[in-house]
């Protein structure tokens, strides 16, 4: 009996062709594994398609809950945004898919796992690092990385092998990856960074001109950095994110378009839709402003960037991750409370926040009645805080006209520099 490979099967052209190609090239039986991460596709037809093409078995795992609990919430708690822009939807899903591939491979005694990534993206790196870390003995097959075909060649191969592609491979002008945390849209006309993303690139978000004029107010409740309720209604993570994607998408929130530095060294133009992620990241950060000290916030920003890079570059299964996460978790102990946001015409604005752990003191902040701040003590504070600057200015800054000019240039004529 031939050995077995477990293939991460999306139902698209590449992995469909792979179901036929792998047995031919490697003499392995294929188990197709389709993982539901909230991509809203009807999965049963995908499963049947895998069998029709020739998979020995076709399995489906609903991993939405695990995805939210193990990948999305920690990333939210970390405020993870790659290069300040990308909420990491695709990147966060990869380690979970890798883990499930390995689990299924073990259950079925497979000798290999396979995925449909190309040889120039981040996803192959994330899969291969994760899989080889979890299961160094499993062979990794990446058919698309081996092929030298273009799309036409691939379709020709499929037709020669009797694959009825027309029935199920819909031709999209883009390469799209979807899960609950966002849609990633690449290639086609988007490869020209000067071209504005056409409307057909978007599915979850309305164009601004079609969004309601009336704002939608929404209250988001967090417990230890994790959102647990919308407008007072407690929801599980999958439901909360799904609803928020709809609500915020309706208001045109969460379109992202940037030039991204891939781990493999390429700059690429990336377009995303992430309505729920955009709102939750905004709200979560605001609640941290209320409940964390200045030092915690500053240091957490460093950790946040490190965390985002770690996820992006595919180093999920590392002790570095475990250490970063320990810090992030510790910071979230008091990040409990409610944030009120206003969604309107493409933007999400925080307009209110409250927390039982709030560090905000109206008595200290007020300019009105009830002010408890000791104004006289400010004198001593300034005396000490400014001391070093005064000592140095007297010795070095004031005697040096050049240094002074550098930081306070004399007035120039308008239009000159
Ligand atoms: N640039 C993003 C990332 O590396 C999105 C990748 C999208 N993947 C895809 N198969 N379309 O995470």
Tab-separated table of C-alpha atoms and ligand atoms in Angstrom:
chain	number	residue	atom	x	y	z
A	1	UNK	CA	0.000	0.000	0.000
A	2	UNK	CA	1.344	3.449	-0.864
A	3	UNK	CA	2.354	5.858	1.882
A	4	UNK	CA	0.149	8.843	2.624
A	5	UNK	CA	0.488	12.617	2.473
A	6	UNK	CA	-1.895	15.066	4.152
A	7	UNK	CA	-2.585	18.049	1.915
A	8	UNK	CA	-3.974	21.380	3.153
A	9	UNK	CA	-6.798	21.683	0.658
A	10	UNK	CA	-8.552	24.989	-0.035
A	11	UNK	CA	-10.605	23.885	-3.013
A	12	UNK	CA	-8.814	26.302	-5.344
A	13	UNK	CA	-7.045	25.520	-8.597
A	14	UNK	CA	-3.548	24.922	-7.194
A	15	UNK	CA	-4.441	22.455	-4.494
A	16	UNK	CA	-7.018	20.749	-6.738
A	17	UNK	CA	-4.343	20.080	-9.331
A	18	UNK	CA	-2.014	18.983	-6.520
A	19	UNK	CA	-4.419	16.201	-5.518
A	20	UNK	CA	-3.832	14.674	-8.943
A	21	UNK	CA	-0.173	15.625	-9.331
A	22	UNK	CA	1.218	14.377	-6.017
A	23	UNK	CA	0.329	10.676	-6.561
A	24	UNK	CA	1.782	10.883	-10.059
A	25	UNK	CA	5.033	12.508	-8.960
A	26	UNK	CA	5.548	10.986	-5.512
A	27	UNK	CA	3.458	7.822	-5.576
A	28	UNK	CA	1.664	8.868	-2.385
A	29	UNK	CA	-2.015	8.637	-1.484
A	30	UNK	CA	-3.509	12.036	-0.688
A	31	UNK	CA	-5.665	12.864	2.308
A	32	UNK	CA	-7.198	16.286	1.669
A	33	UNK	CA	-7.657	18.385	4.800
A	34	UNK	CA	-9.858	21.468	4.609
A	35	UNK	CA	-9.824	23.731	7.629
A	36	UNK	CA	-12.632	26.119	8.406
A	37	UNK	CA	-11.291	29.342	9.846
A	38	UNK	CA	-14.395	31.337	9.103
A	39	UNK	CA	-13.804	31.739	5.403
A	40	UNK	CA	-17.571	31.525	4.874
A	41	UNK	CA	-17.207	29.062	2.048
A	42	UNK	CA	-19.527	26.150	1.850
A	43	UNK	CA	-17.107	23.424	2.816
A	44	UNK	CA	-19.028	20.255	1.966
A	45	UNK	CA	-18.750	20.766	-1.833
A	46	UNK	CA	-15.011	21.329	-1.374
A	47	UNK	CA	-14.727	18.017	0.443
A	48	UNK	CA	-16.637	16.204	-2.291
A	49	UNK	CA	-14.497	17.863	-4.944
A	50	UNK	CA	-11.333	16.528	-3.287
A	51	UNK	CA	-12.740	13.004	-3.463
A	52	UNK	CA	-13.891	13.477	-7.056
A	53	UNK	CA	-10.402	14.537	-8.099
A	54	UNK	CA	-8.886	11.492	-6.468
A	55	UNK	CA	-8.108	12.093	-2.816
A	56	UNK	CA	-8.147	8.885	-0.801
A	57	UNK	CA	-9.916	10.673	2.009
A	58	UNK	CA	-11.211	14.197	2.510
A	59	UNK	CA	-11.487	15.637	5.990
A	60	UNK	CA	-12.897	18.898	7.295
A	61	UNK	CA	-11.989	20.487	10.606
A	62	UNK	CA	-13.891	23.420	12.015
A	63	UNK	CA	-11.075	25.272	13.749
A	64	UNK	CA	-12.763	28.654	14.106
A	65	UNK	CA	-12.952	28.495	17.853
A	66	UNK	CA	-9.334	27.406	18.270
A	67	UNK	CA	-8.254	30.066	15.832
A	68	UNK	CA	-9.881	32.837	17.810
A	69	UNK	CA	-8.808	31.533	21.219
A	70	UNK	CA	-5.237	30.542	20.398
A	71	UNK	CA	-4.272	32.968	17.649
A	72	UNK	CA	-6.562	35.986	17.301
A	73	UNK	CA	-7.129	36.990	20.922
A	74	UNK	CA	-3.458	36.799	21.867
A	75	UNK	CA	-2.631	38.935	18.818
A	76	UNK	CA	-5.253	41.451	19.864
A	77	UNK	CA	-3.937	41.499	23.425
A	78	UNK	CA	-0.512	42.184	21.924
A	79	UNK	CA	-1.939	44.902	19.607
A	80	UNK	CA	-0.174	43.093	16.796
A	81	UNK	CA	-0.035	45.069	13.558
A	82	UNK	CA	2.750	44.205	11.136
A	83	UNK	CA	4.521	47.377	10.003
A	84	UNK	CA	1.846	49.322	11.806
A	85	UNK	CA	-0.802	48.322	9.272
A	86	UNK	CA	-1.536	44.648	8.797
A	87	UNK	CA	-3.545	42.835	11.506
A	88	UNK	CA	-1.910	39.552	10.378
A	89	UNK	CA	-5.007	37.523	9.492
A	90	UNK	CA	-3.216	35.201	7.071
A	91	UNK	CA	-0.057	34.977	9.142
A	92	UNK	CA	-1.956	34.062	12.328
A	93	UNK	CA	-3.752	31.183	10.655
A	94	UNK	CA	-0.634	29.443	9.358
A	95	UNK	CA	0.690	27.945	12.599
A	96	UNK	CA	-2.738	26.524	13.423
A	97	UNK	CA	-3.063	24.977	9.954
A	98	UNK	CA	0.455	23.562	10.313
A	99	UNK	CA	-0.424	22.081	13.707
A	100	UNK	CA	-3.596	20.457	12.338
A	101	UNK	CA	-1.728	19.051	9.331
A	102	UNK	CA	0.762	17.463	11.674
A	103	UNK	CA	-1.976	16.115	13.988
A	104	UNK	CA	-3.843	14.529	11.083
A	105	UNK	CA	-0.606	13.169	9.630
A	106	UNK	CA	0.102	11.476	12.970
A	107	UNK	CA	-3.414	10.054	13.297
A	108	UNK	CA	-3.228	8.559	9.813
A	109	UNK	CA	0.386	7.463	9.897
A	110	UNK	CA	1.277	9.777	6.998
A	111	UNK	CA	4.888	10.261	5.967
A	112	UNK	CA	4.434	13.752	4.525
A	113	UNK	CA	2.334	16.897	4.545
A	114	UNK	CA	1.707	19.232	1.623
A	115	UNK	CA	0.587	22.794	1.052
A	116	UNK	CA	-0.184	24.985	-1.950
A	117	UNK	CA	2.200	27.887	-1.308
A	118	UNK	CA	4.382	29.445	-3.951
A	119	UNK	CA	8.110	29.882	-3.609
A	120	UNK	CA	8.144	33.628	-3.109
A	121	UNK	CA	5.672	34.289	-0.343
A	122	UNK	CA	5.705	34.316	3.430
A	123	UNK	CA	3.231	31.483	3.765
A	124	UNK	CA	5.650	28.762	2.626
A	125	UNK	CA	8.120	30.011	5.244
A	126	UNK	CA	5.491	29.968	7.993
A	127	UNK	CA	4.265	26.488	7.072
A	128	UNK	CA	7.682	24.956	6.596
A	129	UNK	CA	9.166	26.408	9.788
A	130	UNK	CA	6.116	25.418	11.842
A	131	UNK	CA	5.855	21.906	10.397
A	132	UNK	CA	9.556	21.162	10.616
A	133	UNK	CA	9.612	22.440	14.185
A	134	UNK	CA	6.656	20.327	15.297
A	135	UNK	CA	7.516	17.236	13.264
A	136	UNK	CA	11.072	17.179	11.926
A	137	UNK	CA	10.554	13.696	10.501
A	138	UNK	CA	7.658	14.615	8.199
A	139	UNK	CA	8.476	15.383	4.615
A	140	UNK	CA	7.059	18.648	3.267
A	141	UNK	CA	5.785	18.746	-0.296
A	142	UNK	CA	4.951	22.087	-1.905
A	143	UNK	CA	3.831	21.306	-5.468
A	144	UNK	CA	3.334	24.923	-6.569
A	145	UNK	CA	6.890	25.707	-5.510
A	146	UNK	CA	8.109	22.879	-7.730
A	147	UNK	CA	6.056	23.694	-10.776
A	148	UNK	CA	7.478	25.884	-13.468
A	149	UNK	CA	4.025	26.300	-14.979
A	150	UNK	CA	2.052	29.443	-15.503
A	151	UNK	CA	-1.700	29.469	-14.937
A	152	UNK	CA	-2.461	28.354	-18.494
A	153	UNK	CA	-0.071	25.394	-18.175
A	154	UNK	CA	-1.759	24.455	-14.949
A	155	UNK	CA	-5.204	24.551	-16.505
A	156	UNK	CA	-3.877	22.523	-19.456
A	157	UNK	CA	-2.529	19.894	-17.030
A	158	UNK	CA	-5.871	19.792	-15.268
A	159	UNK	CA	-7.750	19.338	-18.531
A	160	UNK	CA	-5.393	16.622	-19.770
A	161	UNK	CA	-6.030	14.771	-16.545
A	162	UNK	CA	-9.776	15.046	-16.840
A	163	UNK	CA	-10.284	17.476	-13.963
A	164	UNK	CA	-13.554	19.284	-14.454
A	165	UNK	CA	-12.228	22.678	-13.423
A	166	UNK	CA	-14.945	24.758	-15.008
A	167	UNK	CA	-17.394	23.274	-12.558
A	168	UNK	CA	-15.690	24.570	-9.479
A	169	UNK	CA	-12.664	26.759	-9.996
A	170	UNK	CA	-13.963	30.273	-10.204
A	171	UNK	CA	-11.574	32.613	-11.831
A	172	UNK	CA	-10.782	35.538	-9.578
A	173	UNK	CA	-8.590	38.374	-10.798
A	174	UNK	CA	-6.858	38.278	-7.381
A	175	UNK	CA	-5.204	35.859	-5.029
A	176	UNK	CA	-7.300	35.930	-1.887
A	177	UNK	CA	-6.889	34.361	1.530
A	178	UNK	CA	-9.715	34.662	4.022
A	179	UNK	CA	-10.391	33.952	7.664
A	180	UNK	CA	-12.342	35.574	10.492
A	181	UNK	CA	-9.630	38.123	11.200
A	182	UNK	CA	-9.523	39.439	7.644
A	183	UNK	CA	-9.267	39.053	3.888
A	184	UNK	CA	-5.872	39.330	2.194
A	185	UNK	CA	-6.026	40.361	-1.433
A	186	UNK	CA	-3.013	40.239	-3.756
A	187	UNK	CA	-1.879	40.206	-7.365
A	188	UNK	CA	-3.657	41.096	-10.630
A	189	UNK	CA	-3.888	44.861	-11.126
A	190	UNK	CA	-2.888	45.371	-7.485
A	191	UNK	CA	0.692	44.550	-8.448
A	192	UNK	CA	0.977	48.119	-9.703
A	193	UNK	CA	1.272	50.150	-6.483
A	194	UNK	CA	-0.007	53.249	-8.263
A	195	UNK	CA	-3.333	51.648	-9.206
A	196	UNK	CA	-6.156	52.219	-6.738
A	197	UNK	CA	-7.687	48.893	-5.655
A	198	UNK	CA	-10.769	48.343	-7.810
A	199	UNK	CA	-14.072	47.930	-6.004
A	200	UNK	CA	-14.220	44.241	-6.933
A	201	UNK	CA	-11.245	43.572	-4.672
A	202	UNK	CA	-13.502	44.148	-1.673
A	203	UNK	CA	-16.221	41.919	-0.368
A	204	UNK	CA	-16.687	42.772	3.299
A	205	UNK	CA	-16.523	46.554	3.255
A	206	UNK	CA	-18.761	49.071	1.540
A	207	UNK	CA	-17.222	51.917	-0.430
A	208	UNK	CA	-17.515	55.133	1.593
A	209	UNK	CA	-20.079	56.682	-0.709
A	210	UNK	CA	-22.449	53.799	-0.033
A	211	UNK	CA	-22.136	53.829	3.744
A	212	UNK	CA	-24.872	55.251	5.980
A	213	UNK	CA	-24.644	58.933	6.863
A	214	UNK	CA	-25.837	58.207	10.373
A	215	UNK	CA	-23.124	56.951	12.701
A	216	UNK	CA	-23.450	53.658	14.509
A	217	UNK	CA	-22.430	53.659	18.171
A	218	UNK	CA	-21.231	50.417	19.639
A	219	UNK	CA	-20.113	49.375	23.114
A	220	UNK	CA	-17.411	46.732	23.316
A	221	UNK	CA	-16.750	45.068	26.635
A	222	UNK	CA	-13.331	43.596	27.390
A	223	UNK	CA	-12.204	41.214	30.104
A	224	UNK	CA	-8.452	41.052	30.567
A	225	UNK	CA	-7.899	42.299	27.049
A	226	UNK	CA	-10.405	39.939	25.416
A	227	UNK	CA	-13.665	41.233	23.951
A	228	UNK	CA	-16.630	39.433	25.485
A	229	UNK	CA	-19.729	41.490	24.629
A	230	UNK	CA	-21.166	43.868	22.035
A	231	UNK	CA	-23.755	46.367	23.217
A	232	UNK	CA	-24.163	44.419	26.435
A	233	UNK	CA	-24.779	41.081	24.734
A	234	UNK	CA	-22.243	38.429	25.677
A	235	UNK	CA	-20.972	36.563	22.630
A	236	UNK	CA	-18.412	33.860	21.991
A	237	UNK	CA	-15.375	34.962	20.039
A	238	UNK	CA	-16.383	33.573	16.647
A	239	UNK	CA	-19.807	35.190	16.834
A	240	UNK	CA	-18.455	38.484	18.136
A	241	UNK	CA	-15.918	38.806	15.339
A	242	UNK	CA	-18.393	37.707	12.646
A	243	UNK	CA	-20.969	40.248	13.763
A	244	UNK	CA	-18.440	43.002	14.041
A	245	UNK	CA	-17.115	42.267	10.548
A	246	UNK	CA	-20.649	42.840	9.239
A	247	UNK	CA	-21.385	45.941	11.303
A	248	UNK	CA	-18.083	47.693	10.672
A	249	UNK	CA	-17.929	46.560	7.032
A	250	UNK	CA	-21.312	48.192	6.493
A	251	UNK	CA	-19.668	51.484	7.534
A	252	UNK	CA	-16.705	50.988	5.212
A	253	UNK	CA	-14.229	50.376	8.021
A	254	UNK	CA	-11.086	48.250	7.712
A	255	UNK	CA	-9.744	48.703	4.200
A	256	UNK	CA	-5.966	48.620	4.262
A	257	UNK	CA	-3.598	49.235	1.357
A	258	UNK	CA	0.148	49.295	1.902
A	259	UNK	CA	3.552	48.334	0.622
A	260	UNK	CA	4.729	45.471	2.770
A	261	UNK	CA	8.184	44.049	3.407
A	262	UNK	CA	7.958	40.303	2.998
A	263	UNK	CA	10.258	38.073	5.030
A	264	UNK	CA	11.743	36.760	1.775
A	265	UNK	CA	12.983	40.255	0.923
A	266	UNK	CA	10.369	41.309	-1.600
A	267	UNK	CA	8.346	44.478	-1.254
A	268	UNK	CA	4.770	43.712	-2.173
A	269	UNK	CA	1.574	45.688	-2.496
A	270	UNK	CA	-0.970	44.253	-0.113
A	271	UNK	CA	-4.632	45.007	0.243
A	272	UNK	CA	-6.668	43.841	3.212
A	273	UNK	CA	-10.159	44.039	4.561
A	274	UNK	CA	-10.311	43.673	8.299
A	275	UNK	CA	-13.323	45.477	9.745
A	276	UNK	CA	-13.563	43.671	13.088
A	277	UNK	CA	-9.799	43.669	13.591
A	278	UNK	CA	-9.588	47.397	12.912
A	279	UNK	CA	-12.300	48.232	15.444
A	280	UNK	CA	-11.104	45.826	18.122
A	281	UNK	CA	-7.461	46.902	17.875
A	282	UNK	CA	-8.492	50.539	18.160
A	283	UNK	CA	-10.768	49.877	21.130
A	284	UNK	CA	-8.300	47.598	22.887
A	285	UNK	CA	-5.451	50.073	22.603
A	286	UNK	CA	-7.661	52.783	24.008
A	287	UNK	CA	-8.617	50.682	27.008
A	288	UNK	CA	-4.927	50.074	27.664
A	289	UNK	CA	-4.369	53.835	27.681
A	290	UNK	CA	-6.835	53.967	30.537
A	291	UNK	CA	-5.589	50.992	32.530
A	292	UNK	CA	-1.826	50.666	31.949
A	293	UNK	CA	0.882	52.982	33.198
A	294	UNK	CA	2.922	55.044	30.790
A	295	UNK	CA	5.926	52.752	31.256
A	296	UNK	CA	3.862	49.628	30.601
A	297	UNK	CA	2.433	51.166	27.452
A	298	UNK	CA	5.822	52.198	26.133
A	299	UNK	CA	7.487	48.908	26.791
A	300	UNK	CA	4.491	47.010	25.458
A	301	UNK	CA	4.838	48.838	22.146
A	302	UNK	CA	8.281	47.292	21.725
A	303	UNK	CA	6.930	43.863	22.622
A	304	UNK	CA	4.025	44.406	20.254
A	305	UNK	CA	6.295	45.061	17.298
A	306	UNK	CA	8.455	42.094	18.165
A	307	UNK	CA	5.343	39.923	18.483
A	308	UNK	CA	4.022	41.072	15.088
A	309	UNK	CA	7.365	40.324	13.404
A	310	UNK	CA	7.544	36.930	15.104
A	311	UNK	CA	4.064	36.028	13.789
A	312	UNK	CA	4.708	37.488	10.349
A	313	UNK	CA	8.002	35.699	9.892
A	314	UNK	CA	6.592	32.349	10.976
A	315	UNK	CA	8.271	31.768	14.326
A	316	UNK	CA	5.102	30.807	16.203
A	317	UNK	CA	6.468	27.580	17.695
A	318	UNK	CA	9.391	29.140	19.530
A	319	UNK	CA	10.339	29.926	23.098
A	320	UNK	CA	10.711	33.549	22.019
A	321	UNK	CA	6.973	33.517	21.378
A	322	UNK	CA	6.298	31.919	24.745
A	323	UNK	CA	8.361	34.617	26.468
A	324	UNK	CA	6.733	37.492	24.601
A	325	UNK	CA	3.320	36.037	25.360
A	326	UNK	CA	4.106	35.768	29.058
A	327	UNK	CA	4.752	39.502	29.116
A	328	UNK	CA	1.644	40.313	27.090
A	329	UNK	CA	-0.566	38.158	29.317
A	330	UNK	CA	0.793	39.789	32.418
A	331	UNK	CA	-0.062	43.241	31.064
A	332	UNK	CA	-3.670	42.242	30.401
A	333	UNK	CA	-4.657	41.492	33.991
A	334	UNK	CA	-6.310	44.873	34.461
A	335	UNK	CA	-7.392	45.557	30.867
A	336	UNK	CA	-11.063	45.113	31.691
A	337	UNK	CA	-13.763	47.602	30.859
A	338	UNK	CA	-15.980	49.026	28.148
A	339	UNK	CA	-15.109	51.109	25.113
A	340	UNK	CA	-17.683	53.049	23.119
A	341	UNK	CA	-16.875	53.552	19.459
A	342	UNK	CA	-18.514	55.559	16.748
A	343	UNK	CA	-18.510	53.940	13.310
A	344	UNK	CA	-19.112	56.263	10.445
A	345	UNK	CA	-18.062	56.743	6.848
A	346	UNK	CA	-15.000	54.555	6.945
A	347	UNK	CA	-13.685	55.526	10.331
A	348	UNK	CA	-13.863	54.091	13.786
A	349	UNK	CA	-13.452	56.624	16.559
A	350	UNK	CA	-13.326	55.845	20.243
A	351	UNK	CA	-15.674	58.279	21.968
A	352	UNK	CA	-15.852	56.837	25.475
A	353	UNK	CA	-14.143	54.358	27.766
A	354	UNK	CA	-14.587	53.140	31.345
A	355	UNK	CA	-12.999	50.541	33.575
A	356	UNK	CA	-13.138	49.393	37.184
A	357	UNK	CA	-9.316	49.493	36.960
A	358	UNK	CA	-9.109	52.915	35.415
A	359	UNK	CA	-6.020	54.948	36.302
A	360	UNK	CA	-7.710	58.147	35.218
A	361	UNK	CA	-8.537	60.432	38.138
A	362	UNK	CA	-10.901	63.265	37.449
A	363	UNK	CA	-9.928	64.834	40.758
A	364	UNK	CA	-6.341	65.091	39.512
A	365	UNK	CA	-7.150	66.039	35.919
A	366	UNK	CA	-9.943	68.574	36.376
A	367	UNK	CA	-9.629	72.282	35.808
A	368	UNK	CA	-12.975	72.681	37.542
A	369	UNK	CA	-14.164	72.354	41.104
A	370	UNK	CA	-12.786	69.520	43.237
A	371	UNK	CA	-9.254	69.744	41.911
A	372	UNK	CA	-6.954	67.768	44.222
A	373	UNK	CA	-3.698	68.264	42.344
A	374	UNK	CA	-1.118	70.109	44.423
A	375	UNK	CA	-0.236	73.084	42.231
A	376	UNK	CA	2.423	74.362	44.636
A	377	UNK	CA	4.257	71.041	44.538
A	378	UNK	CA	4.652	71.546	40.791
A	379	UNK	CA	7.319	74.164	41.507
A	380	UNK	CA	9.589	71.680	43.266
A	381	UNK	CA	8.921	69.125	40.554
A	382	UNK	CA	10.019	71.546	37.836
A	383	UNK	CA	13.001	72.723	39.873
A	384	UNK	CA	14.419	69.208	39.953
A	385	UNK	CA	13.184	68.048	36.543
A	386	UNK	CA	14.805	71.019	34.760
A	387	UNK	CA	18.007	71.098	36.762
A	388	UNK	CA	20.244	69.108	34.435
A	389	UNK	CA	19.057	71.072	31.392
A	390	UNK	CA	19.847	74.388	33.121
A	391	UNK	CA	23.302	73.283	34.171
A	392	UNK	CA	24.156	72.122	30.660
A	393	UNK	CA	22.634	75.145	28.915
A	394	UNK	CA	24.662	77.525	31.041
A	395	UNK	CA	27.919	75.730	30.263
A	396	UNK	CA	27.450	74.604	26.684
A	397	UNK	CA	24.309	75.748	24.912
A	398	UNK	CA	24.021	79.458	25.606
A	399	UNK	CA	27.722	80.219	24.997
A	400	UNK	CA	27.565	78.453	21.624
A	401	UNK	CA	25.659	80.521	19.057
A	402	UNK	CA	25.949	77.644	16.594
A	403	UNK	CA	24.261	75.101	18.862
A	404	UNK	CA	21.509	77.504	19.732
A	405	UNK	CA	20.888	78.337	16.065
A	406	UNK	CA	20.613	74.660	15.260
A	407	UNK	CA	17.604	74.255	17.528
A	408	UNK	CA	16.148	77.749	17.230
A	409	UNK	CA	17.012	79.125	13.798
A	410	UNK	CA	16.746	82.879	13.343
A	411	UNK	CA	13.783	84.209	11.377
A	412	UNK	CA	14.153	83.915	7.598
A	413	UNK	CA	12.409	85.602	4.705
A	414	UNK	CA	9.236	83.765	3.609
A	415	UNK	CA	9.956	81.220	0.881
A	416	UNK	CA	13.570	80.636	1.923
A	417	UNK	CA	14.827	77.822	4.135
B	1	LIG	N1	1.035	39.395	2.705
B	1	LIG	C1	0.168	38.707	3.609
B	1	LIG	C2	0.966	37.794	4.470
B	1	LIG	O1	2.065	37.458	4.131
B	1	LIG	C3	-0.976	38.025	2.926
B	1	LIG	C4	-0.679	36.776	2.187
B	1	LIG	C5	-1.859	36.348	1.431
B	1	LIG	N2	-1.752	34.989	1.024
B	1	LIG	C6	-2.383	34.517	-0.049
B	1	LIG	N3	-2.285	33.274	-0.279
B	1	LIG	N4	-3.091	35.308	-0.849
B	1	LIG	O2	0.518	37.424	5.520
